[in-house]
XYZ file of C-alpha atoms in Angstrom:
707
model
C -0.139 0.172 0.051
C 0.864 3.919 -0.660
C 0.393 5.366 3.375
C 2.123 3.628 6.501
C -0.337 5.057 9.779
C 1.648 7.909 11.314
C 0.831 8.721 14.309
C -2.627 7.374 15.633
C -4.013 8.913 18.584
C -8.440 8.898 20.268
C -9.819 11.050 16.860
C -6.597 11.893 15.554
C -5.101 10.158 12.888
C -1.732 10.965 10.504
C -0.925 8.214 8.118
C 1.642 9.022 5.928
C 1.719 8.472 1.889
C 5.182 8.999 -0.721
C 5.402 12.847 -1.392
C 4.903 12.482 -5.416
C 1.888 10.421 -4.752
C 0.085 12.900 -2.363
C 1.152 15.911 -4.424
C -0.801 14.723 -7.559
C -3.258 13.429 -5.197
C -4.267 15.253 -2.239
C -7.512 16.994 -3.117
C -8.850 13.725 -4.288
C -7.726 12.305 -0.881
C -9.478 15.296 0.790
C -12.575 14.806 -0.978
C -12.427 11.045 -0.232
C -12.466 11.470 3.787
C -14.501 14.575 4.302
C -17.470 12.567 2.518
C -16.847 10.278 5.612
C -19.669 10.502 7.647
C -17.907 12.338 11.475
C -14.391 13.555 9.978
C -13.851 17.214 11.208
C -11.057 18.013 9.670
C -8.695 16.944 6.308
C -5.503 18.242 5.992
C -2.674 17.095 4.174
C 0.909 18.363 2.888
C 1.994 17.072 -0.434
C 6.119 18.880 1.081
C 5.525 15.849 3.400
C 3.800 13.325 2.745
C 1.494 13.347 5.610
C -1.808 13.818 5.492
C -3.920 14.472 8.809
C -7.336 13.220 10.373
C -9.298 15.283 13.068
C -12.536 12.978 13.154
C -15.039 12.027 15.908
C -14.635 8.771 17.752
C -17.771 8.120 18.615
C -19.300 8.943 14.764
C -16.896 6.486 13.134
C -13.693 4.381 15.054
C -10.546 3.557 13.261
C -11.053 0.522 11.642
C -13.691 2.157 9.140
C -10.993 4.718 8.286
C -8.155 3.387 7.208
C -10.479 0.584 5.384
C -11.259 4.106 4.074
C -8.089 4.907 3.000
C -7.094 1.568 1.193
C -10.472 1.761 -0.434
C -9.654 5.241 -1.759
C -6.112 4.916 -2.470
C -7.248 1.520 -4.727
C -9.286 4.159 -6.227
C -7.352 6.679 -6.895
C -3.954 3.961 -7.764
C -4.624 1.449 -9.144
C -0.896 0.316 -8.755
C -0.459 0.508 -5.414
C -2.008 -3.141 -4.347
C 0.524 -4.704 -2.726
C 3.572 -5.668 -4.162
C 2.858 -3.494 -6.979
C 5.992 -1.545 -7.975
C 7.507 1.859 -6.664
C 7.634 4.735 -8.897
C 10.745 6.484 -8.813
C 10.901 10.064 -6.267
C 11.706 12.700 -7.754
C 13.320 15.564 -6.830
C 13.848 15.750 -2.884
C 12.784 18.958 -1.166
C 15.976 20.265 -0.696
C 17.010 19.605 -4.483
C 13.989 21.113 -6.009
C 14.025 24.504 -4.565
C 18.400 24.469 -4.782
C 17.767 24.123 -9.186
C 15.280 26.488 -9.610
C 17.364 28.550 -7.637
C 20.187 28.129 -9.637
C 17.571 27.762 -13.010
C 16.708 31.433 -12.013
C 19.897 32.776 -11.286
C 21.857 32.423 -14.421
C 18.810 33.559 -16.276
C 19.532 37.060 -14.227
C 22.971 36.893 -15.015
C 22.323 36.236 -18.377
C 19.106 39.582 -18.657
C 22.537 41.125 -18.008
C 24.831 40.303 -21.051
C 24.012 42.423 -24.915
C 21.107 39.114 -25.750
C 18.207 39.533 -27.547
C 14.997 40.385 -26.611
C 12.599 37.124 -27.729
C 15.748 34.953 -26.541
C 15.402 37.015 -22.848
C 11.916 37.002 -23.309
C 11.152 33.635 -23.417
C 13.968 31.987 -20.886
C 12.070 35.072 -18.436
C 8.415 33.164 -19.413
C 10.123 29.287 -18.790
C 11.230 30.334 -15.609
C 8.384 31.701 -13.994
C 6.203 29.463 -15.153
C 4.850 27.746 -12.311
C 3.376 31.664 -11.017
C 2.210 32.200 -14.753
C 0.088 28.490 -13.983
C -0.487 29.472 -10.205
C -2.434 32.599 -11.727
C -3.843 30.184 -14.773
C -5.699 27.826 -11.732
C -6.676 31.302 -10.347
C -8.551 33.246 -12.747
C -10.089 29.510 -13.833
C -11.644 29.588 -10.707
C -12.771 32.974 -11.479
C -10.520 34.561 -8.033
C -7.996 37.469 -7.957
C -5.040 36.662 -5.630
C -1.164 36.733 -4.691
C -0.788 34.535 -7.717
C -2.381 36.807 -10.467
C -0.533 39.456 -8.908
C 3.439 37.987 -8.891
C 2.397 36.200 -12.874
C 0.185 39.865 -14.041
C 3.432 42.041 -12.618
C 6.182 40.082 -14.724
C 4.430 39.426 -17.758
C 4.243 43.203 -17.477
C 7.929 43.859 -17.297
C 8.600 40.985 -20.236
C 5.841 42.806 -22.312
C 8.313 45.859 -21.297
C 11.597 44.293 -21.824
C 12.985 45.152 -18.052
C 13.442 40.657 -18.218
C 16.076 41.953 -16.039
C 13.429 43.029 -13.089
C 11.135 40.164 -14.252
C 13.991 38.110 -13.587
C 15.498 39.427 -10.401
C 11.495 39.185 -9.026
C 11.551 34.820 -10.104
C 14.984 34.781 -8.345
C 14.179 35.797 -4.997
C 11.102 33.811 -5.229
C 12.903 30.641 -5.131
C 15.464 31.633 -2.976
C 12.298 32.306 -0.302
C 11.607 28.998 -1.711
C 15.118 27.638 -1.180
C 15.303 29.185 2.530
C 11.563 27.447 3.549
C 12.394 24.244 1.951
C 15.889 23.802 4.049
C 15.002 25.155 7.051
C 12.421 22.426 7.045
C 15.131 20.079 6.602
C 17.183 21.439 9.401
C 14.858 20.977 11.444
C 14.289 17.093 10.823
C 17.278 16.858 10.950
C 17.760 19.072 14.603
C 15.033 16.199 15.480
C 16.275 13.248 13.997
C 19.784 14.337 16.194
C 18.051 13.956 19.677
C 17.859 10.411 19.013
C 20.815 8.269 18.998
C 20.851 6.738 15.871
C 20.553 3.137 15.947
C 22.325 1.389 13.360
C 24.743 -2.059 12.677
C 24.073 -5.570 13.362
C 22.749 -7.351 15.904
C 22.282 -11.685 17.098
C 19.206 -13.013 17.349
C 18.967 -15.996 20.075
C 18.608 -18.261 18.273
C 21.529 -17.720 16.129
C 24.119 -15.846 19.081
C 27.120 -16.358 17.158
C 25.996 -14.245 13.716
C 24.554 -10.856 13.693
C 21.658 -9.141 11.833
C 21.526 -6.110 10.559
C 18.575 -4.287 12.265
C 16.424 -3.620 9.165
C 16.008 -6.820 8.521
C 14.129 -7.680 11.990
C 10.669 -8.754 12.756
C 8.195 -8.358 15.976
C 8.405 -12.118 17.133
C 11.602 -11.387 16.371
C 14.608 -12.504 20.239
C 17.846 -10.392 20.330
C 20.245 -10.478 23.300
C 22.296 -7.609 24.223
C 24.296 -6.954 25.941
C 26.716 -4.246 27.563
C 27.573 -0.953 25.684
C 25.453 -1.595 23.306
C 21.722 0.076 22.092
C 18.891 -0.946 21.058
C 17.508 -1.039 18.218
C 13.632 -1.803 18.412
C 10.891 -1.432 21.351
C 11.031 -4.958 22.631
C 10.056 -6.692 26.403
C 12.902 -8.099 28.280
C 12.142 -12.380 28.129
C 15.488 -13.600 30.023
C 18.304 -12.138 31.590
C 18.362 -8.760 33.519
C 20.592 -5.886 33.144
C 20.601 -1.270 33.809
C 19.596 0.180 30.927
C 20.169 3.818 30.160
C 16.834 5.778 29.433
C 17.041 8.645 29.455
C 17.011 9.515 25.642
C 13.400 8.690 25.305
C 12.186 9.541 29.668
C 15.222 12.036 30.275
C 16.176 9.496 33.582
C 19.200 10.297 34.423
C 20.027 7.240 36.118
C 19.955 4.026 34.923
C 17.328 1.257 36.088
C 17.176 -2.485 35.928
C 14.782 -4.373 33.457
C 14.182 -7.189 34.555
C 11.967 -10.224 32.622
C 9.131 -8.850 31.153
C 9.832 -5.514 32.059
C 9.621 -2.864 29.104
C 11.838 -2.113 26.825
C 12.545 1.276 24.516
C 14.290 1.807 20.580
C 17.762 3.972 21.778
C 18.040 2.122 24.440
C 21.290 1.777 25.891
C 21.869 -1.313 27.644
C 25.010 -0.241 31.093
C 25.325 -3.483 32.295
C 24.263 -7.151 32.015
C 22.640 -8.851 29.487
C 18.888 -9.750 27.936
C 17.200 -11.119 25.491
C 14.665 -8.993 23.932
C 11.430 -9.421 22.352
C 10.538 -7.795 19.419
C 7.346 -5.657 19.155
C 7.952 -3.029 17.444
C 10.442 -1.323 14.604
C 11.667 1.958 12.651
C 9.062 4.543 12.430
C 6.343 2.426 14.629
C 8.879 2.199 17.805
C 7.620 4.896 21.212
C 10.600 6.830 20.439
C 9.412 6.996 15.954
C 5.712 8.095 16.333
C 7.015 10.934 18.294
C 9.791 11.872 15.406
C 7.641 11.230 12.582
C 4.306 13.494 14.843
C 7.584 16.595 14.454
C 8.410 15.361 10.938
C 4.845 15.671 9.618
C 4.045 18.839 11.243
C 6.803 20.201 10.153
C 5.845 20.928 6.659
C 2.888 22.124 7.946
C 1.416 25.507 7.736
C 0.466 27.513 10.938
C -2.509 29.195 11.803
C -0.395 32.322 11.464
C -0.334 32.254 7.448
C -3.291 31.179 6.539
C -4.635 34.332 7.706
C -1.818 35.702 6.295
C -1.962 34.287 3.049
C -5.410 35.013 3.219
C -4.973 39.122 4.210
C -2.552 39.808 0.735
C -5.818 37.890 -1.466
C -7.836 40.501 -0.098
C -4.970 42.665 -1.275
C -4.893 41.817 -4.454
C -7.646 44.499 -5.991
C -6.860 47.307 -3.146
C -3.410 46.832 -5.577
C -3.778 46.518 -8.509
C -5.672 50.303 -7.713
C -2.758 51.820 -6.453
C -1.013 50.397 -8.897
C -3.416 52.057 -11.408
C -3.538 55.521 -9.311
C 0.207 56.387 -9.000
C 0.644 54.786 -13.110
C -1.905 58.626 -13.931
C -0.423 60.506 -10.318
C 3.094 60.057 -11.868
C 2.322 59.153 -15.530
C 4.689 56.320 -15.357
C 3.914 52.480 -16.439
C 7.042 52.031 -14.389
C 5.803 53.646 -10.948
C 2.406 51.199 -11.292
C 3.822 47.879 -12.618
C 6.859 49.471 -9.072
C 3.818 48.839 -7.362
C 2.243 46.229 -7.952
C 5.345 44.768 -6.939
C 3.747 45.959 -3.259
C 2.501 42.802 -1.348
C 2.451 41.184 1.501
C 1.875 37.271 -0.410
C 6.676 36.712 0.481
C 6.009 37.923 3.907
C 3.143 35.140 4.329
C 4.426 32.445 2.390
C 8.875 33.228 3.024
C 8.881 34.983 5.471
C 6.718 34.020 7.889
C 6.973 29.479 7.524
C 10.824 30.660 7.716
C 10.347 32.452 11.411
C 8.281 29.403 12.862
C 9.570 26.710 11.035
C 13.342 28.185 12.475
C 11.375 28.654 16.264
C 11.182 24.691 16.058
C 14.569 24.509 15.808
C 15.216 25.699 18.453
C 13.011 24.124 20.681
C 14.399 20.672 19.305
C 17.657 22.262 19.847
C 16.682 23.196 23.702
C 14.939 19.036 23.869
C 11.687 20.474 23.426
C 9.499 19.152 20.897
C 6.877 20.957 19.707
C 4.152 19.137 16.728
C 3.976 21.673 14.339
C 3.370 25.249 14.567
C -0.580 25.659 15.279
C 0.991 23.859 18.557
C 3.653 26.342 18.809
C 0.908 29.132 18.509
C -1.017 28.222 20.923
C 1.572 27.697 23.886
C 1.699 31.621 22.642
C -1.843 31.490 23.814
C -1.787 30.168 27.211
C -3.077 32.285 29.904
C -3.392 29.116 32.517
C -1.125 26.469 33.399
C -2.444 23.234 35.021
C -0.360 20.625 36.437
C -1.126 17.160 37.545
C -0.002 16.507 40.691
C 2.239 12.672 41.151
C 5.228 12.593 39.090
C 5.030 16.245 37.209
C 5.257 18.135 40.558
C 6.673 15.497 42.507
C 8.593 12.538 42.005
C 6.594 9.448 41.346
C 8.400 8.415 44.388
C 7.729 7.167 47.296
C 10.628 9.061 50.595
C 9.991 7.700 54.152
C 10.224 10.947 55.675
C 9.482 9.485 59.557
C 10.359 7.291 61.904
C 7.982 5.618 65.332
C 9.262 3.088 67.297
C 7.016 1.710 70.035
C 7.191 0.046 72.661
C 9.593 -0.529 75.992
C 12.095 -2.127 73.876
C 11.661 -1.799 70.226
C 13.648 1.865 68.372
C 13.598 3.355 64.606
C 16.061 0.705 63.524
C 14.052 -2.326 64.410
C 11.296 -0.933 62.865
C 12.618 -0.188 59.732
C 14.389 -3.932 59.398
C 11.641 -5.856 59.988
C 9.332 -3.822 57.817
C 11.986 -4.154 55.299
C 12.845 -7.505 55.396
C 8.422 -7.869 55.051
C 9.443 -5.818 52.337
C 11.732 -7.763 50.655
C 10.742 -8.866 47.353
C 8.301 -6.714 46.036
C 8.556 -3.830 43.964
C 5.716 -1.575 44.861
C 6.567 2.151 45.294
C 6.176 1.556 49.676
C 8.145 -0.586 49.238
C 10.995 0.163 47.540
C 11.103 3.329 49.920
C 11.315 1.299 52.908
C 14.145 -0.764 51.092
C 15.939 1.705 50.516
C 16.589 3.561 53.518
C 16.845 0.209 55.183
C 19.950 0.371 52.928
C 20.646 4.134 53.821
C 21.412 3.813 57.504
C 23.524 0.305 56.435
C 21.167 -2.278 58.794
C 21.103 -5.614 57.855
C 17.883 -7.268 56.214
C 17.029 -9.712 58.837
C 15.903 -13.088 56.289
C 12.460 -15.202 57.757
C 11.616 -18.759 59.019
C 8.700 -18.446 56.716
C 8.240 -17.270 52.822
C 6.266 -13.353 53.528
C 2.664 -13.534 52.556
C 0.861 -11.215 50.975
C -2.304 -9.977 52.231
C -4.630 -6.771 50.968
C -2.874 -3.672 52.240
C -0.038 -5.633 54.038
C 2.781 -8.310 54.055
C 2.978 -11.595 56.878
C 6.042 -13.161 57.841
C 8.165 -14.323 61.165
C 11.179 -13.425 61.575
C 12.471 -16.256 63.951
C 9.519 -16.662 66.281
C 7.494 -14.248 65.841
C 5.259 -13.162 64.053
C 5.099 -9.693 61.965
C 2.691 -8.255 60.023
C 3.947 -4.650 57.878
C 0.649 -2.856 55.692
C -2.076 -0.317 56.454
C -4.384 1.491 59.588
C -7.025 -1.994 57.387
C -5.364 -4.542 57.047
C -3.853 -3.930 60.958
C -7.976 -3.637 62.108
C -8.464 -6.915 60.201
C -6.266 -8.886 62.107
C -7.307 -7.222 65.863
C -4.426 -4.833 66.437
C -4.958 -1.422 68.152
C -3.345 1.449 67.218
C -4.679 3.644 70.201
C -1.151 5.058 70.755
C -0.375 5.266 66.389
C -3.599 7.812 67.137
C -1.399 11.220 66.977
C 1.676 10.144 65.228
C -1.315 9.482 62.776
C -3.609 12.943 61.740
C -0.087 13.995 62.286
C 1.225 12.419 59.197
C -2.023 12.891 57.641
C -1.981 16.814 57.475
C 1.274 17.312 56.862
C -0.015 14.518 53.588
C 2.047 12.158 54.537
C 0.361 8.076 53.818
C 1.408 5.734 56.753
C 2.369 2.731 56.886
C 2.266 0.677 60.277
C 4.505 -2.600 61.815
C 3.066 -4.858 64.634
C 4.988 -8.250 66.390
C 2.446 -10.815 67.365
C -0.244 -9.336 66.629
C 1.568 -5.922 69.219
C 2.103 -2.475 67.437
C 5.164 -1.734 67.536
C 5.925 1.300 64.865
C 5.069 3.301 61.987
C 6.464 4.931 58.487
C 5.904 8.595 56.988
C 6.055 8.455 54.025
C 5.966 11.498 51.307
C 6.482 11.376 47.619
C 8.659 14.226 46.812
C 8.230 17.582 45.372
C 10.279 18.500 42.630
C 13.319 20.542 42.937
C 11.890 23.342 40.925
C 8.478 22.732 40.779
C 8.138 26.110 42.903
C 10.648 28.092 40.421
C 9.111 27.281 38.174
C 5.541 28.246 39.846
C 6.932 31.494 40.126
C 8.135 32.444 36.848
C 4.708 30.941 35.279
C 3.547 33.454 37.293
C 6.209 36.098 36.241
C 4.458 35.864 33.005
C 1.497 36.595 34.664
C -0.463 33.960 33.676
C -4.261 33.619 34.447
C -3.781 31.075 37.129
C -1.669 27.656 38.017
C -3.628 24.417 38.555
C -2.915 21.477 40.608
C -5.248 18.471 40.078
C -4.531 15.159 41.497
C -5.722 11.143 41.335
C -4.773 11.558 45.183
C -5.861 11.773 48.502
C -7.547 15.563 48.779
C -4.978 15.821 51.836
C -1.008 15.400 49.929
C -3.143 17.269 47.120
C -3.570 20.237 49.775
C 0.244 20.551 51.254
C 1.327 20.743 48.049
C -0.555 23.998 46.659
C -0.109 25.134 50.341
C 2.907 25.061 49.502
C 3.405 26.244 45.416
C 0.962 28.934 46.998
C -1.919 27.914 44.155
C -4.808 28.684 44.747
C -6.473 26.073 42.642
C -6.373 22.860 43.442
C -8.635 19.649 42.793
C -7.866 15.738 44.405
C -9.330 12.544 44.324
C -9.805 12.621 39.919
C -10.164 10.029 37.080
C -8.818 9.982 33.531
C -12.279 11.708 32.314
C -12.625 14.293 35.408
C -9.212 15.551 34.793
C -10.007 15.613 30.842
C -14.091 17.955 32.678
C -12.095 19.638 34.510
C -9.896 20.394 30.787
C -12.832 21.297 29.201
C -15.110 23.013 31.864
C -11.432 25.994 31.415
C -11.763 26.470 28.567
C -15.761 26.730 27.860
C -14.736 30.475 30.243
C -12.639 31.277 27.517
C -9.078 30.910 29.184
C -5.652 29.345 27.130
C -5.523 25.597 28.921
C -1.687 23.630 28.585
C -2.159 20.144 30.867
C 1.114 19.240 31.994
C 1.229 15.365 32.970
C 3.995 12.198 33.212
C 1.392 9.177 33.664
C -1.528 7.408 32.097
C -4.218 8.594 33.660
C -3.260 11.989 31.485
C -3.777 11.115 28.666
C -7.879 12.374 28.437
C -6.529 15.695 29.901
C -3.667 16.158 27.333
C -5.561 15.930 24.754
C -8.971 18.062 25.699
C -6.247 21.746 25.966
C -5.179 23.485 23.921
C -1.344 21.829 24.079
C -0.779 19.397 26.280
C 2.873 19.489 27.168
C 4.430 15.985 28.547
C 7.916 15.485 31.018
C 10.000 13.091 30.680
C 9.418 10.028 32.630
C 6.537 9.799 31.296
C 4.549 7.105 29.866
C 4.516 6.506 25.995
C 0.731 7.186 25.509
C 1.000 10.820 27.261
C 4.542 10.901 24.841
C 1.962 10.954 22.364
C -1.270 12.570 23.124
C 0.282 15.979 24.632
C 0.723 17.975 21.555
C 4.752 19.306 23.198
C 7.172 16.654 24.250
C 10.660 17.709 26.725
C 13.015 14.741 26.574
C 14.683 16.526 29.028
C 15.733 18.450 32.158
C 13.328 20.353 34.300
C 9.668 21.686 34.775
C 11.906 24.914 33.765
C 11.612 24.170 30.197
C 7.402 23.334 30.614
C 8.298 27.920 31.100
C 11.116 28.142 28.075
C 8.795 26.263 25.818
C 6.170 29.688 25.968
C 9.222 31.614 25.928
C 10.168 30.084 23.227
C 6.263 30.304 21.451
C 5.902 33.839 22.717
C 8.919 34.601 20.302
C 8.687 32.510 17.739
C 5.527 34.653 18.106
C 6.974 37.917 18.306
C 9.560 37.257 15.609
C 6.025 36.873 13.025
C 5.239 40.125 14.141
C 8.776 41.993 13.457
C 8.198 39.978 10.408
C 5.409 41.396 8.606
C 6.371 44.984 9.790
C 9.120 44.721 7.965
C 6.605 43.875 5.201
C 5.017 46.568 5.662
C 7.303 49.424 6.380
C 9.010 48.356 3.302
C 5.882 47.702 1.078
C 4.901 51.524 2.602
C 7.679 52.962 1.465
C 6.997 51.288 -2.294
C 4.376 52.678 -2.684
C 5.099 56.381 -1.410
C 7.978 56.447 -3.391
C 6.480 54.794 -6.540
C 3.763 57.384 -6.370
C 6.305 60.121 -6.891
C 7.837 58.195 -9.504
C 11.143 58.093 -7.043
C 10.620 54.333 -7.473
C 11.546 51.878 -10.779
C 10.510 47.948 -10.600
C 14.384 47.195 -9.297
C 14.580 49.541 -7.092
C 10.667 48.205 -5.871
C 11.480 44.358 -5.940
C 14.839 44.533 -3.989
C 12.722 47.059 -1.168
C 9.430 44.984 -1.259
C 10.919 41.366 -1.131
C 15.158 41.386 -1.306
C 14.182 42.727 2.514
C 11.146 39.961 3.185
C 13.516 37.572 2.379
C 17.290 38.682 2.923
C 14.572 38.790 6.918
C 14.027 35.392 5.733
C 17.587 34.172 5.376
C 19.240 35.744 8.503
C 16.448 34.228 10.477
C 17.333 30.727 8.480
C 21.503 30.650 9.219
C 21.359 32.902 12.248
C 23.059 31.084 15.653
C 20.550 29.140 17.422
C 22.309 29.055 20.710
C 21.345 27.432 23.633
C 20.537 30.458 26.267
C 22.860 31.767 28.912
C 21.354 30.853 32.009
C 21.498 35.408 32.731
C 18.601 34.820 28.509
C 16.965 32.001 30.087
C 16.092 34.234 33.735
C 15.278 37.657 31.796
C 11.646 37.173 31.301
C 9.547 38.955 28.180
C 5.902 38.942 28.270
C 4.415 39.090 24.401
C 1.776 39.137 23.680
């Protein structure tokens, strides 16, 4: 089949065709898909070959969409059947504009030589054929747009024998298109450079002596990976254990233990040990591959600002034609009228704006911030309300033992920790990890049980020597008949501080209490203060946890609005209510239970260390760093919109100058082209090739609220 599914979440599907194939059939594909009930929006991009489909998941199923795509693709191109010969692709997005610049530049150079007028006229019109063809199609639809204006200017210049000005006009347009194309290509390369490429060979478990190419791997294969090797696939560990560095995928700096049954991801690296991994997904179907595909597909899309500017430029065509006529009459010079025809916003809309936007996406990618396209960038710049999920976002998501209390005359804190650690040995839930960690930090010897520990609901039972040890929750202790009156005061204090409690009893008598807290991220307070400095209308905390821990976190961060005990659909409903109030909402989350809220928000932001589904649902994915990256993403979006405004101001100033000078007979076509088109293309070129270094600490601290 010609297409493959590049990205899929509930309500949104993105498929990718070969760009040459979609270029010829884009309108037919869009029209065919829109005919399906439940389709909200379809947008194709011939530059990337992607088609994004937004649909109502209640009215149409994803399987129905795929069936429709299959039938539509077959109808548009019968040779697209499986196994059909693939047509060679035309010039790449980098080669075609480059050749256009070379060709139009050659004609510009020839126009300076004393060649015959018919020859020069033919060469100029040949290089201007794309503009003339676009204008003809527009006139066929009875539309006056920028293409008609540019073609009219080119034709008039050629008819009047001003071949140098005509050649300059086509060369500047080609140069502008090259700047945009190269910006898109560079942005895609920047995204790919964020993740180490996976290539080379791996060993199959059934034949470890012979390595196979990564490209030959298929789902279901089992491969062997040792220390220092990079995973080329998403898979599941089926044998062995290892320390795996997942920083490229989750942002977590410390390697994590991977055992049988654990998932592993492409672009991560085995630091120690050896594992056999069953291949689950390869290539662009891997988690990191889908994120990269989403960014690459979005890089060539038009922003809403660009669409608006192009529409405005088209609306201004009649005014420009009128001004050209008046200018020619006032100055009694046809050249003055032609000079005014050059003054339009088309170049700014087609060249200046997309260059600024795509370059901003590249800058963000270089800083580890993946913004999924121009529309996400624009929405990010409009955000005035930020909603944080608590666990794993504002907090670390890992529990720590913050207090140990011992009860009874013969007990001490270390004995309580030893017994609790003995009970939790072999378990991997957060409480067990926290208790094991404090025992390790205190260098305690953990006693061995004389019988296997038994997990019983919300607690554990084990025997240490001749003693029966119980470790668990209040409910577990009550069911076992253990009195907790002696711990009532300490338990109440722990709950007021937002902590959770675990009790330890020996032979049905209360022995100790452990208080556990989810740690606030060290940069959470700074991030919230930075958002306030940017005049956010509100910063909100929400959580699926109990109200008390959420209240403590909210009070610590001085957040007046916080919500607790929310299910995933409750979080999405809250975001929906905020948007109905006219707020532009960014949702910052990391977990599976945040995916619905990330989709519902104007901008979903997935933080480092988050779940794969959160990264796919989000509009912005933070690959590294802390919550300061959320603030930096907002700043980059504001800077991008500021750059767009400066581009429009430059174009407006240049065009106003051209109209004024030409009306007075002081500007000829050549000068007008250089002022109007040349200045805009020059600004775009400066933006595209300018140094895009990482911000220094001072730059990162300087805030500018661009509205």
